[in-house]
C-alpha atoms as a PDB file:
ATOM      1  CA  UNK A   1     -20.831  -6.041   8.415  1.00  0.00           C
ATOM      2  CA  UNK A   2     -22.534  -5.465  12.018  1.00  0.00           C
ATOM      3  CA  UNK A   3     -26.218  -6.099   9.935  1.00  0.00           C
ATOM      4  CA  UNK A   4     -24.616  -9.295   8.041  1.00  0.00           C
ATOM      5  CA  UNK A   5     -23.363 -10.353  11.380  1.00  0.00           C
ATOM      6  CA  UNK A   6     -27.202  -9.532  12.676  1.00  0.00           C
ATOM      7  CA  UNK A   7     -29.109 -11.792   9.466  1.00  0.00           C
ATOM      8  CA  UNK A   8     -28.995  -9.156   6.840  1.00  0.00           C
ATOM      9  CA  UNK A   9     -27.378 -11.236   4.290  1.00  0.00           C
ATOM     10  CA  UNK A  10     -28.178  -8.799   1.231  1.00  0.00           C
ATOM     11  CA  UNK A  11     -25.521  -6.518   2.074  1.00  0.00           C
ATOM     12  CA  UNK A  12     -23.166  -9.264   1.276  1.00  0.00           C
ATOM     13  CA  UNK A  13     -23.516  -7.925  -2.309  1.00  0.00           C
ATOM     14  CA  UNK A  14     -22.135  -4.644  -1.195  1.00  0.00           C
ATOM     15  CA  UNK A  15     -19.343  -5.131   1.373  1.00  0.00           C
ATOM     16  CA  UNK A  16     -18.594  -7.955  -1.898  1.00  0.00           C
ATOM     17  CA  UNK A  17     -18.715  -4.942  -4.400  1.00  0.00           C
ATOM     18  CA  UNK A  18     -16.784  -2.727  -2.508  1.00  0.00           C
ATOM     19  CA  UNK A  19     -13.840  -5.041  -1.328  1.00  0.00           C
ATOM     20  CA  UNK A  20     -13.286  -7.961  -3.698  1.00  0.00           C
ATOM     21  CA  UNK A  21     -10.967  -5.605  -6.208  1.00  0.00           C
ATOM     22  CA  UNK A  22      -8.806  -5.008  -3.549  1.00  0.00           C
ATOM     23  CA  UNK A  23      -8.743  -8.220  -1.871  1.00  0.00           C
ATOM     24  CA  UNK A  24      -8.091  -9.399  -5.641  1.00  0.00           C
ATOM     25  CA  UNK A  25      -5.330  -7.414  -5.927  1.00  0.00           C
ATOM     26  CA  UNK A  26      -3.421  -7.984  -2.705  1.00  0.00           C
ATOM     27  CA  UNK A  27      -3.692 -12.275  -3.319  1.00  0.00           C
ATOM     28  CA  UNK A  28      -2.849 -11.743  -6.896  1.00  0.00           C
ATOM     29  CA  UNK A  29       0.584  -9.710  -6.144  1.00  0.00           C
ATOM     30  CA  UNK A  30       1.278 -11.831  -3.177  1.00  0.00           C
ATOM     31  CA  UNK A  31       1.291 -14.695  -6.105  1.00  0.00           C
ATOM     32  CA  UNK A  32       1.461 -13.806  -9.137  1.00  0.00           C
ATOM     33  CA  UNK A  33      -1.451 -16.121 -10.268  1.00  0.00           C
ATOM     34  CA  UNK A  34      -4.420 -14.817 -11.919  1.00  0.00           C
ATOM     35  CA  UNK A  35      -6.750 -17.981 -11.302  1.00  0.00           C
ATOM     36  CA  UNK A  36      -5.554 -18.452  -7.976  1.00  0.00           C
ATOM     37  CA  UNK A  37      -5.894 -14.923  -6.452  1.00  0.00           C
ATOM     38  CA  UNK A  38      -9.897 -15.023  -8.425  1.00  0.00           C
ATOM     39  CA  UNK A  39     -10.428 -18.898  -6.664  1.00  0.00           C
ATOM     40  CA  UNK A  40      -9.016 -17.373  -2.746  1.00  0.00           C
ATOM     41  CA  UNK A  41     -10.926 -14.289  -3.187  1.00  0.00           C
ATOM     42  CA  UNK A  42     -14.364 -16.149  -3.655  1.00  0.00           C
ATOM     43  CA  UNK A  43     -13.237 -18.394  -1.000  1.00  0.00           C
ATOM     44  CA  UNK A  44     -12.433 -15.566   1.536  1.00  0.00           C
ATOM     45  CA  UNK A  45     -15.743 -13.793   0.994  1.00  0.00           C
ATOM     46  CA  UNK A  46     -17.303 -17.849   1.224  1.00  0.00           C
ATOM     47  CA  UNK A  47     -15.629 -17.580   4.670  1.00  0.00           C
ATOM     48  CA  UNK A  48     -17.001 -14.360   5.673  1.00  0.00           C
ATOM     49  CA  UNK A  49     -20.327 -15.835   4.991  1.00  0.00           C
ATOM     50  CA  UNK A  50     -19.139 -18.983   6.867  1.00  0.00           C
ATOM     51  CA  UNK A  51     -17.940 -17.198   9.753  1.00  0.00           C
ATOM     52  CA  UNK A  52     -19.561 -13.666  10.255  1.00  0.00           C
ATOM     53  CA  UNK A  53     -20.455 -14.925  13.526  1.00  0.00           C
ATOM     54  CA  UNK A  54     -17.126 -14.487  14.545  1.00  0.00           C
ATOM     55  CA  UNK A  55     -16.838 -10.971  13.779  1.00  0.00           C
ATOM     56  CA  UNK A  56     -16.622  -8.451  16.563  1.00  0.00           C
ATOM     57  CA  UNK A  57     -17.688  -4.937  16.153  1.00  0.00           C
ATOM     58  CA  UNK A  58     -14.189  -3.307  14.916  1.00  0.00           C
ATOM     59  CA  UNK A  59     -12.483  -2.439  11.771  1.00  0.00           C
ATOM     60  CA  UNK A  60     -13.509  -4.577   9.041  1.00  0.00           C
ATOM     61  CA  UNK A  61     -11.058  -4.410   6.595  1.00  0.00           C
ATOM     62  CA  UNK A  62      -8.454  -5.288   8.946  1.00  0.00           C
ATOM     63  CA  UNK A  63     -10.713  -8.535  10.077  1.00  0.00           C
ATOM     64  CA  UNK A  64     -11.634  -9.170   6.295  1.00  0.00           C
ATOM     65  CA  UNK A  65      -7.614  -9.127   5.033  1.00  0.00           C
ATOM     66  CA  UNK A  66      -6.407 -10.962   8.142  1.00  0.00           C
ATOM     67  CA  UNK A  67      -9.043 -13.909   6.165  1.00  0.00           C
ATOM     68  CA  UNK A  68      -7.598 -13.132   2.937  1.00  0.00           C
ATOM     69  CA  UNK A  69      -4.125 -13.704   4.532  1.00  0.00           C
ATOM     70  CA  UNK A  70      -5.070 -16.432   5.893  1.00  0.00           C
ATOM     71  CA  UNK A  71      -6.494 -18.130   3.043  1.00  0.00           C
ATOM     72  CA  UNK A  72      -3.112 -17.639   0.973  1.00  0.00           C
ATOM     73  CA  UNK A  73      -1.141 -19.633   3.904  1.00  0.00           C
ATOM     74  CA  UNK A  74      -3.892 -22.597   3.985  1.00  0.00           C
ATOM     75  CA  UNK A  75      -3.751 -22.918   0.656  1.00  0.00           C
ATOM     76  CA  UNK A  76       0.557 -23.176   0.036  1.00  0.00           C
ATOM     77  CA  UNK A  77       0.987 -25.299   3.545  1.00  0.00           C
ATOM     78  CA  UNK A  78      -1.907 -27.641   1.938  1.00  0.00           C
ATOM     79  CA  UNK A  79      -0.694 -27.469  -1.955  1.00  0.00           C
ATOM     80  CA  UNK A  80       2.913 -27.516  -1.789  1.00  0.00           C
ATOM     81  CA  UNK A  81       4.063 -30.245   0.503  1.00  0.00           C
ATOM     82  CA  UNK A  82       7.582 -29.065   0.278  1.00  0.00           C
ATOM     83  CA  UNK A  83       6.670 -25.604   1.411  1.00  0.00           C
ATOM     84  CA  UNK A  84       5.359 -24.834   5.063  1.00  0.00           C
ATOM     85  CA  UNK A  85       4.454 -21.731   4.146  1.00  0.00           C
ATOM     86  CA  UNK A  86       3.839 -18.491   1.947  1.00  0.00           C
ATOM     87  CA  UNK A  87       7.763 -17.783   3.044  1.00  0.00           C
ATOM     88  CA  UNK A  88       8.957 -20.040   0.692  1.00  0.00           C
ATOM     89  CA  UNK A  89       7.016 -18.018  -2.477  1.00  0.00           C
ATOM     90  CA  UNK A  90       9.095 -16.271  -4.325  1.00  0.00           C
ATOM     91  CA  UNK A  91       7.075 -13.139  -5.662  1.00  0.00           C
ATOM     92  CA  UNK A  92       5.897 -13.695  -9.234  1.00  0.00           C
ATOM     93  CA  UNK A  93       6.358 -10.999 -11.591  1.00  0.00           C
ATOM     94  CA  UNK A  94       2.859  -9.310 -12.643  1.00  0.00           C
ATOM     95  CA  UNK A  95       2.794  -9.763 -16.559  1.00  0.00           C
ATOM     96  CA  UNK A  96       3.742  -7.349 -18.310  1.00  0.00           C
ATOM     97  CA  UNK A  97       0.855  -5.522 -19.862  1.00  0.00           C
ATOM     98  CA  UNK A  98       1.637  -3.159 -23.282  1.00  0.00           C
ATOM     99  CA  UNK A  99       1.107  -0.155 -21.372  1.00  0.00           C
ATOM    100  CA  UNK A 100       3.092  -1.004 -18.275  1.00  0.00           C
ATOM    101  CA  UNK A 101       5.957   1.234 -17.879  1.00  0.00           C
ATOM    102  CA  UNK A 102       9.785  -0.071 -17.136  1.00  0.00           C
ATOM    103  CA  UNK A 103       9.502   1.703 -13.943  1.00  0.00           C
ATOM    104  CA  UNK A 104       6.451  -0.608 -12.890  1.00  0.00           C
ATOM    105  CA  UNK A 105       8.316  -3.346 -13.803  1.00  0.00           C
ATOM    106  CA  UNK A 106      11.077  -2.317 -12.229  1.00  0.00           C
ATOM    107  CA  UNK A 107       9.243  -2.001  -8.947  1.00  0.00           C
ATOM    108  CA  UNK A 108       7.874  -5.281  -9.178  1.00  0.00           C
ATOM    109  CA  UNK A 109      11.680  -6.323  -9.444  1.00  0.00           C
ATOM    110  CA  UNK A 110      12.596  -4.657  -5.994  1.00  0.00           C
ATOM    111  CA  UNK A 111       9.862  -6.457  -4.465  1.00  0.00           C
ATOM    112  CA  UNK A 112      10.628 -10.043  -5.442  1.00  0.00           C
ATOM    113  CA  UNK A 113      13.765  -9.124  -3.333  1.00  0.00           C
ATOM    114  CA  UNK A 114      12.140  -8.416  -0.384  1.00  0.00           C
ATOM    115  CA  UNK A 115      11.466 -10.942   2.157  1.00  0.00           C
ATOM    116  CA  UNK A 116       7.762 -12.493   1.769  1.00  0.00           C
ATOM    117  CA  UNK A 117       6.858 -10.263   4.603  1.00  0.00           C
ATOM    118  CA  UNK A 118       8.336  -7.693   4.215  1.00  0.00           C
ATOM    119  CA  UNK A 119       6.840  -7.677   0.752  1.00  0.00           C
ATOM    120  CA  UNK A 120       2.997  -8.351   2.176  1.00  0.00           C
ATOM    121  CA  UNK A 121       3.738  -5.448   4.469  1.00  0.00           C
ATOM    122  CA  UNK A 122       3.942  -2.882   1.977  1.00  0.00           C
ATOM    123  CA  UNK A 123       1.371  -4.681  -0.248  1.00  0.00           C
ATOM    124  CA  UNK A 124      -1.016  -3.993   2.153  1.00  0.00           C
ATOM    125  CA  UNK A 125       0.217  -0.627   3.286  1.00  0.00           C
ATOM    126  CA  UNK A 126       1.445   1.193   0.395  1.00  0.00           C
ATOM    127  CA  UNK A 127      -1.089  -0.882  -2.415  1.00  0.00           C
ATOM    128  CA  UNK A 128      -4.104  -1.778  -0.752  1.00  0.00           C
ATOM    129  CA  UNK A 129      -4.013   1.485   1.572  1.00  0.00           C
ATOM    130  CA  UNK A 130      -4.296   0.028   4.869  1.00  0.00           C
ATOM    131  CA  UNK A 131      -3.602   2.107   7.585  1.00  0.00           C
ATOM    132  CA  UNK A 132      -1.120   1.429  10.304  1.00  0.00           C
ATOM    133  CA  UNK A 133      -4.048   1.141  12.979  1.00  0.00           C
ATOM    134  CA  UNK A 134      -5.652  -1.507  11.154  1.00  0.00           C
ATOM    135  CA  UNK A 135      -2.098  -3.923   9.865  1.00  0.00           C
ATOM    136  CA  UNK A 136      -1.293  -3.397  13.468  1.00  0.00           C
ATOM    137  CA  UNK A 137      -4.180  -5.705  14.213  1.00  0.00           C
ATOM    138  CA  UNK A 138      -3.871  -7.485  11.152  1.00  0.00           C
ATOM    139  CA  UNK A 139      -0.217  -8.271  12.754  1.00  0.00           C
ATOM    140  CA  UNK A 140      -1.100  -8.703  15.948  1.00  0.00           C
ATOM    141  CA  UNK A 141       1.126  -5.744  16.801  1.00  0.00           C
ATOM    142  CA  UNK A 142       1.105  -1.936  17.736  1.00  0.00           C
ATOM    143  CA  UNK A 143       0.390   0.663  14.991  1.00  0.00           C
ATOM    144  CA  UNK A 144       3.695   2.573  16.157  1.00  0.00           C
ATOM    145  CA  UNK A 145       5.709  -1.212  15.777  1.00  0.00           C
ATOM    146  CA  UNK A 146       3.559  -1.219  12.110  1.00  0.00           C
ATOM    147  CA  UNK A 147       4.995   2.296  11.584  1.00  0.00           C
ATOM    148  CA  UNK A 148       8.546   1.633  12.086  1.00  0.00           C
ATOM    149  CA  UNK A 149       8.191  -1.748  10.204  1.00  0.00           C
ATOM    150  CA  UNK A 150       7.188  -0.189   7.051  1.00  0.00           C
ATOM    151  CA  UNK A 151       9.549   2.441   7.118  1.00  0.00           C
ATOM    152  CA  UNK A 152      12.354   0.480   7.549  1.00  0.00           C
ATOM    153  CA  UNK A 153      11.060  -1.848   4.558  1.00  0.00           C
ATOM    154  CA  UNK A 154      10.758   1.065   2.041  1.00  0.00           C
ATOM    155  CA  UNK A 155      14.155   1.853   3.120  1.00  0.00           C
ATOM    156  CA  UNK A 156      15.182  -1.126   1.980  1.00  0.00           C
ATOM    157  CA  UNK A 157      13.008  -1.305  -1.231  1.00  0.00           C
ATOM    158  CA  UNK A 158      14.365   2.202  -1.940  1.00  0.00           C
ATOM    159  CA  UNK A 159      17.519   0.756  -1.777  1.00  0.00           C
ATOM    160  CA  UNK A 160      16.748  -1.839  -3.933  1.00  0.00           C
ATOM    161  CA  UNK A 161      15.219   0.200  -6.306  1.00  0.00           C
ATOM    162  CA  UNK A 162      18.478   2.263  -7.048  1.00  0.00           C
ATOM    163  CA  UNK A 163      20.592  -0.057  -7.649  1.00  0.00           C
ATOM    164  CA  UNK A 164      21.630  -0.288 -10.932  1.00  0.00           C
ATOM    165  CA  UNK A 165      20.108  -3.321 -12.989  1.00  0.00           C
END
C-alpha cells in the first residue's frame, strides 16, 4: 500500500485481488445482501483510491476494514431514515445453499442473536481472521480489551448455540 500511497497505482490490482473476497465476505454477512456487500466493496476499494493519502505506514488490513466498516454505517444512516445505524440490522440469514449443512445454518442462527457488535466482532475475528492487534485498532481499543471482548462473545454464542431449537 506504502508504493500506492507513493504513485504506484498498478498495485491496486493486487492489494484488489488479494482483499476484495474477504472484504466481500465480511459486508455480505454483516447484511445478508448479495448486491449490496458487491456495490460497498467496489466502493471501499473506490475509497482507498480516493484516500490513500491518508494512509500511514501500519497494518493495512486493519486500515482497509476500518473503510469497509465504515462504508456499511454511511450507507444504513443515509438509506434507512428510521435507522441511525448498522445497530438496528438485524443479521440476515446467508441463503441456504444445497450443500450447506444444518450446523452452518445453525450457526448463522446464533449469530442473528448476538448484538450487531458483538456479531461484527467475531465476523472479523473468527471469519475474516483478523488478529486481535489489528481489531484493536480497528476498535480504537487495546488488543488485550479485543481479547477479552471476543472471548466473552463466543461465550455467549456458545451458549446460544446449545440451546435447543
Amino acid at each position: 500500500m506504502q508504493q500506492v500511497v507513493e504513485g504506484n497505482l498498478d498495485l491496486l490490482k493486487v492489494l484488489f485481488e488479494r482483499h476484495h473476497r474477504h472484504v466481500y465476505n465480511f459486508l455480505y454477512k454483516m447484511s445478508g445482501d448479495r448486491m449490496l456487500s458487491e456495490d460497498l466493496t467496489q466502493d471501499v476499494f473506490y475509497k482507498l483510491i480516493k484516500y490513500r493519502s491518508s494512509y500511514k505506514s501500519g497494518a493495512f488490513v486493519s486500515w482497509l476494514f476500518t473503510i469497509a466498516r465504515n462504508n456499511l454505517r454511511t450507507h444504513y444512516t443515509r438509506n434507512h431514515k428510521n435507522n441511525l445505524d448498522i445497530g438496528v440490522l438485524d443479521y440476515k440469514a446467508v441463503e441456504a445453499e444445497t450443500n450447506k449443512t444444518e450446523e452452518y445454518s445453525h450457526l448463522q442462527r446464533a449469530l442473528n442473536q448476538l448484538h450487531p457488535d458483538d456479531r461484527e466482532l467475531i465476523i472479523l475475528n473468527r471469519f475474516q481472521e483478523i488478529r486481535y492487534e489489528e481489531l484493536a485498532q480497528i476498535l480504537g481499543s487495546t488488543p488485550g480489551a479485543v481479547k477479552t471482548k471476543v472471548s466473552r462473545v463466543l461465550k455467549k454464542l456458545r451458549k446460544i448455540y446449545m440451546e435447543p431449537l
